[in-house]
PDB file of C-alpha atoms in Angstrom:
ATOM      1  CA  GLN V  30     193.022  63.948  80.804  1.00 89.00           C
ATOM      2  CA  VAL V  31     194.308  66.320  78.132  1.00 96.00           C
ATOM      3  CA  GLN V  32     193.803  70.060  78.278  1.00 98.00           C
ATOM      4  CA  LEU V  33     194.161  72.247  75.215  1.00 98.00           C
ATOM      5  CA  VAL V  34     194.510  76.011  75.046  1.00 98.00           C
ATOM      6  CA  ASP V  35     194.416  77.593  71.614  1.00 98.00           C
ATOM      7  CA  SER V  36     195.414  81.154  70.894  1.00 98.00           C
ATOM      8  CA  GLY V  37     196.739  83.517  68.256  1.00 98.00           C
ATOM      9  CA  GLY V  38     193.562  84.609  66.527  1.00 98.00           C
ATOM     10  CA  GLY V  39     192.881  88.149  65.473  1.00 98.00           C
ATOM     11  CA  SER V  40     191.742  90.420  62.669  1.00 98.00           C
ATOM     12  CA  VAL V  41     193.724  90.687  59.443  1.00 98.00           C
ATOM     13  CA  GLN V  42     193.240  91.991  55.938  1.00 98.00           C
ATOM     14  CA  ALA V  43     192.818  89.648  53.005  1.00 98.00           C
ATOM     15  CA  GLY V  44     196.183  88.294  51.941  1.00 98.00           C
ATOM     16  CA  GLY V  45     197.594  88.542  55.436  1.00 98.00           C
ATOM     17  CA  SER V  46     198.918  85.867  57.755  1.00 98.00           C
ATOM     18  CA  LEU V  47     198.332  84.572  61.254  1.00 98.00           C
ATOM     19  CA  THR V  48     199.829  81.782  63.312  1.00 98.00           C
ATOM     20  CA  LEU V  49     197.643  79.915  65.770  1.00 98.00           C
ATOM     21  CA  SER V  50     199.053  77.961  68.706  1.00 98.00           C
ATOM     22  CA  CYS V  51     197.662  75.025  70.646  1.00 98.00           C
ATOM     23  CA  ALA V  52     199.273  74.201  73.983  1.00 98.00           C
ATOM     24  CA  ALA V  53     198.530  70.733  75.326  1.00 98.00           C
ATOM     25  CA  SER V  54     198.959  69.651  78.922  1.00 97.00           C
ATOM     26  CA  GLY V  55     198.039  66.682  81.076  1.00 97.00           C
ATOM     27  CA  ARG V  56     198.415  63.198  79.640  1.00 95.00           C
ATOM     28  CA  THR V  57     199.882  64.328  76.339  1.00 95.00           C
ATOM     29  CA  GLU V  58     201.514  60.920  75.892  1.00 94.00           C
ATOM     30  CA  MET V  59     198.015  59.601  75.202  1.00 94.00           C
ATOM     31  CA  ILE V  60     197.605  61.759  72.109  1.00 95.00           C
ATOM     32  CA  PHE V  61     197.695  59.975  68.773  1.00 94.00           C
ATOM     33  CA  ASP V  62     197.051  62.953  66.557  1.00 94.00           C
ATOM     34  CA  MET V  63     196.002  66.568  66.734  1.00 97.00           C
ATOM     35  CA  ALA V  64     193.986  68.700  64.398  1.00 98.00           C
ATOM     36  CA  TRP V  65     192.585  72.117  63.711  1.00 98.00           C
ATOM     37  CA  PHE V  66     188.909  72.670  62.935  1.00 98.00           C
ATOM     38  CA  ARG V  67     187.012  75.845  62.244  1.00 98.00           C
ATOM     39  CA  GLN V  68     183.418  76.941  62.529  1.00 98.00           C
ATOM     40  CA  ALA V  69     181.875  79.934  60.809  1.00 98.00           C
ATOM     41  CA  PRO V  70     178.577  81.445  62.010  1.00 94.00           C
ATOM     42  CA  GLY V  71     175.648  79.255  61.057  1.00 95.00           C
ATOM     43  CA  LYS V  72     177.865  76.508  59.660  1.00 97.00           C
ATOM     44  CA  GLU V  73     179.076  73.154  60.884  1.00 97.00           C
ATOM     45  CA  ARG V  74     182.518  72.717  62.341  1.00 97.00           C
ATOM     46  CA  GLU V  75     184.851  71.661  59.531  1.00 98.00           C
ATOM     47  CA  PHE V  76     188.230  70.001  59.347  1.00 98.00           C
ATOM     48  CA  VAL V  77     191.226  72.174  58.501  1.00 98.00           C
ATOM     49  CA  ALA V  78     194.432  70.224  59.164  1.00 98.00           C
ATOM     50  CA  ARG V  79     195.845  67.379  61.221  1.00 97.00           C
ATOM     51  CA  ILE V  80     199.231  66.118  62.334  1.00 96.00           C
ATOM     52  CA  TRP V  81     200.462  62.814  63.719  1.00 94.00           C
ATOM     53  CA  TRP V  82     203.766  61.408  64.956  1.00 91.00           C
ATOM     54  CA  GLY V  83     205.921  58.259  64.929  1.00 80.00           C
ATOM     55  CA  PRO V  84     206.349  58.579  61.954  1.00 84.00           C
ATOM     56  CA  SER V  85     205.057  62.054  61.481  1.00 90.00           C
ATOM     57  CA  GLY V  86     202.675  63.224  58.824  1.00 95.00           C
ATOM     58  CA  THR V  87     200.145  65.904  58.012  1.00 96.00           C
ATOM     59  CA  ASP V  88     196.872  66.232  56.174  1.00 97.00           C
ATOM     60  CA  TYR V  89     194.895  69.258  54.995  1.00 98.00           C
ATOM     61  CA  ALA V  90     191.475  70.168  53.773  1.00 98.00           C
ATOM     62  CA  ASP V  91     191.476  71.001  50.078  1.00 98.00           C
ATOM     63  CA  SER V  92     190.292  74.514  50.867  1.00 98.00           C
ATOM     64  CA  VAL V  93     193.491  75.361  52.758  1.00 98.00           C
ATOM     65  CA  LYS V  94     196.082  73.165  51.049  1.00 98.00           C
ATOM     66  CA  GLY V  95     199.060  75.207  49.960  1.00 98.00           C
ATOM     67  CA  ARG V  96     198.140  78.106  52.248  1.00 98.00           C
ATOM     68  CA  PHE V  97     198.115  76.611  55.755  1.00 98.00           C
ATOM     69  CA  THR V  98     200.825  74.595  57.489  1.00 98.00           C
ATOM     70  CA  ILE V  99     200.413  72.539  60.654  1.00 98.00           C
ATOM     71  CA  SER V 100     203.530  71.745  62.670  1.00 98.00           C
ATOM     72  CA  GLY V 101     204.931  71.117  66.127  1.00 97.00           C
ATOM     73  CA  ALA V 102     205.081  68.500  68.840  1.00 95.00           C
ATOM     74  CA  LYS V 103     202.220  67.104  70.893  1.00 94.00           C
ATOM     75  CA  SER V 104     202.762  69.707  73.591  1.00 95.00           C
ATOM     76  CA  MET V 105     202.585  72.644  71.183  1.00 97.00           C
ATOM     77  CA  VAL V 106     201.000  72.545  67.730  1.00 98.00           C
ATOM     78  CA  TYR V 107     200.893  75.477  65.350  1.00 98.00           C
ATOM     79  CA  LEU V 108     198.813  76.438  62.374  1.00 98.00           C
ATOM     80  CA  GLN V 109     200.530  78.900  60.070  1.00 98.00           C
ATOM     81  CA  MET V 110     197.922  80.551  57.875  1.00 98.00           C
ATOM     82  CA  ASN V 111     199.010  82.496  54.817  1.00 98.00           C
ATOM     83  CA  SER V 112     197.080  84.229  52.043  1.00 98.00           C
ATOM     84  CA  LEU V 113     194.053  84.522  54.276  1.00 98.00           C
ATOM     85  CA  GLN V 114     190.725  85.243  52.627  1.00 98.00           C
ATOM     86  CA  PRO V 115     187.355  86.349  54.029  1.00 98.00           C
ATOM     87  CA  GLU V 116     186.113  82.775  53.618  1.00 97.00           C
ATOM     88  CA  ASP V 117     188.630  81.760  56.291  1.00 98.00           C
ATOM     89  CA  THR V 118     186.787  83.821  58.896  1.00 98.00           C
ATOM     90  CA  ALA V 119     185.745  81.465  61.686  1.00 98.00           C
ATOM     91  CA  VAL V 120     186.418  80.360  65.214  1.00 98.00           C
ATOM     92  CA  TYR V 121     189.368  77.980  65.056  1.00 98.00           C
ATOM     93  CA  TYR V 122     189.627  75.068  67.486  1.00 98.00           C
ATOM     94  CA  CYS V 123     192.489  72.697  68.146  1.00 98.00           C
ATOM     95  CA  ALA V 124     191.624  69.114  68.974  1.00 98.00           C
ATOM     96  CA  ALA V 125     193.376  65.968  70.172  1.00 97.00           C
ATOM     97  CA  SER V 126     192.546  62.318  69.641  1.00 96.00           C
ATOM     98  CA  ARG V 127     193.395  59.794  72.350  1.00 94.00           C
ATOM     99  CA  ARG V 128     192.244  56.861  70.246  1.00 90.00           C
ATOM    100  CA  ARG V 129     193.845  54.855  67.466  1.00 84.00           C
ATOM    101  CA  GLY V 130     192.227  53.520  64.345  1.00 75.00           C
ATOM    102  CA  VAL V 131     189.312  55.954  64.525  1.00 78.00           C
ATOM    103  CA  TYR V 132     187.134  56.017  61.434  1.00 78.00           C
ATOM    104  CA  ARG V 133     187.533  59.164  59.364  1.00 88.00           C
ATOM    105  CA  PRO V 134     189.977  61.304  61.368  1.00 90.00           C
ATOM    106  CA  THR V 135     188.720  64.428  59.609  1.00 94.00           C
ATOM    107  CA  VAL V 136     185.401  64.413  61.468  1.00 94.00           C
ATOM    108  CA  VAL V 137     184.661  66.058  64.795  1.00 96.00           C
ATOM    109  CA  ASP V 138     183.748  62.786  66.504  1.00 94.00           C
ATOM    110  CA  ALA V 139     187.286  61.472  66.044  1.00 95.00           C
ATOM    111  CA  TYR V 140     188.594  63.886  68.659  1.00 96.00           C
ATOM    112  CA  ASP V 141     188.376  63.701  72.425  1.00 96.00           C
ATOM    113  CA  ASP V 142     189.698  67.031  73.686  1.00 97.00           C
ATOM    114  CA  TRP V 143     189.138  70.533  72.407  1.00 98.00           C
ATOM    115  CA  GLY V 144     190.496  73.991  72.928  1.00 98.00           C
ATOM    116  CA  GLN V 145     188.193  76.875  73.740  1.00 98.00           C
ATOM    117  CA  GLY V 146     188.471  78.368  70.265  1.00 98.00           C
ATOM    118  CA  THR V 147     190.145  81.476  68.908  1.00 98.00           C
ATOM    119  CA  GLN V 148     188.505  83.933  66.524  1.00 98.00           C
ATOM    120  CA  VAL V 149     190.035  84.646  63.130  1.00 98.00           C
ATOM    121  CA  THR V 150     188.499  87.488  61.153  1.00 98.00           C
ATOM    122  CA  VAL V 151     189.662  88.316  57.637  1.00 98.00           C
ATOM    123  CA  SER V 152     188.439  91.524  56.038  1.00 98.00           C
ATOM    124  CA  SER V 153     188.412  92.305  52.338  1.00 94.00           C
TER     125      SER V 153
END
């Protein structure tokens, strides 16, 4: 019902910046919130940031707070990543939740639709 396409990944040096984009289509009016997750090789997918609307708000993982910024409307969400470090290397996925009142919105199971993932590689 909702299709997500994420993009914008690439290779950067430590201290550099990237902006990821997530384009949503389909029944976007059903979206309650959207989020970014990332998954490094051999590790579990982890929460990065989320955004919601009406009223709007954002939330971040402690590991990226102060460096990453999530913004945008339901149809196009961005993740601005500054001061990138090698530990940020991962495949980044955007996600959308079509449910309300979901327990722990920072977990993977809270989200219904996912982008295909975009690789971010940070070299030292």
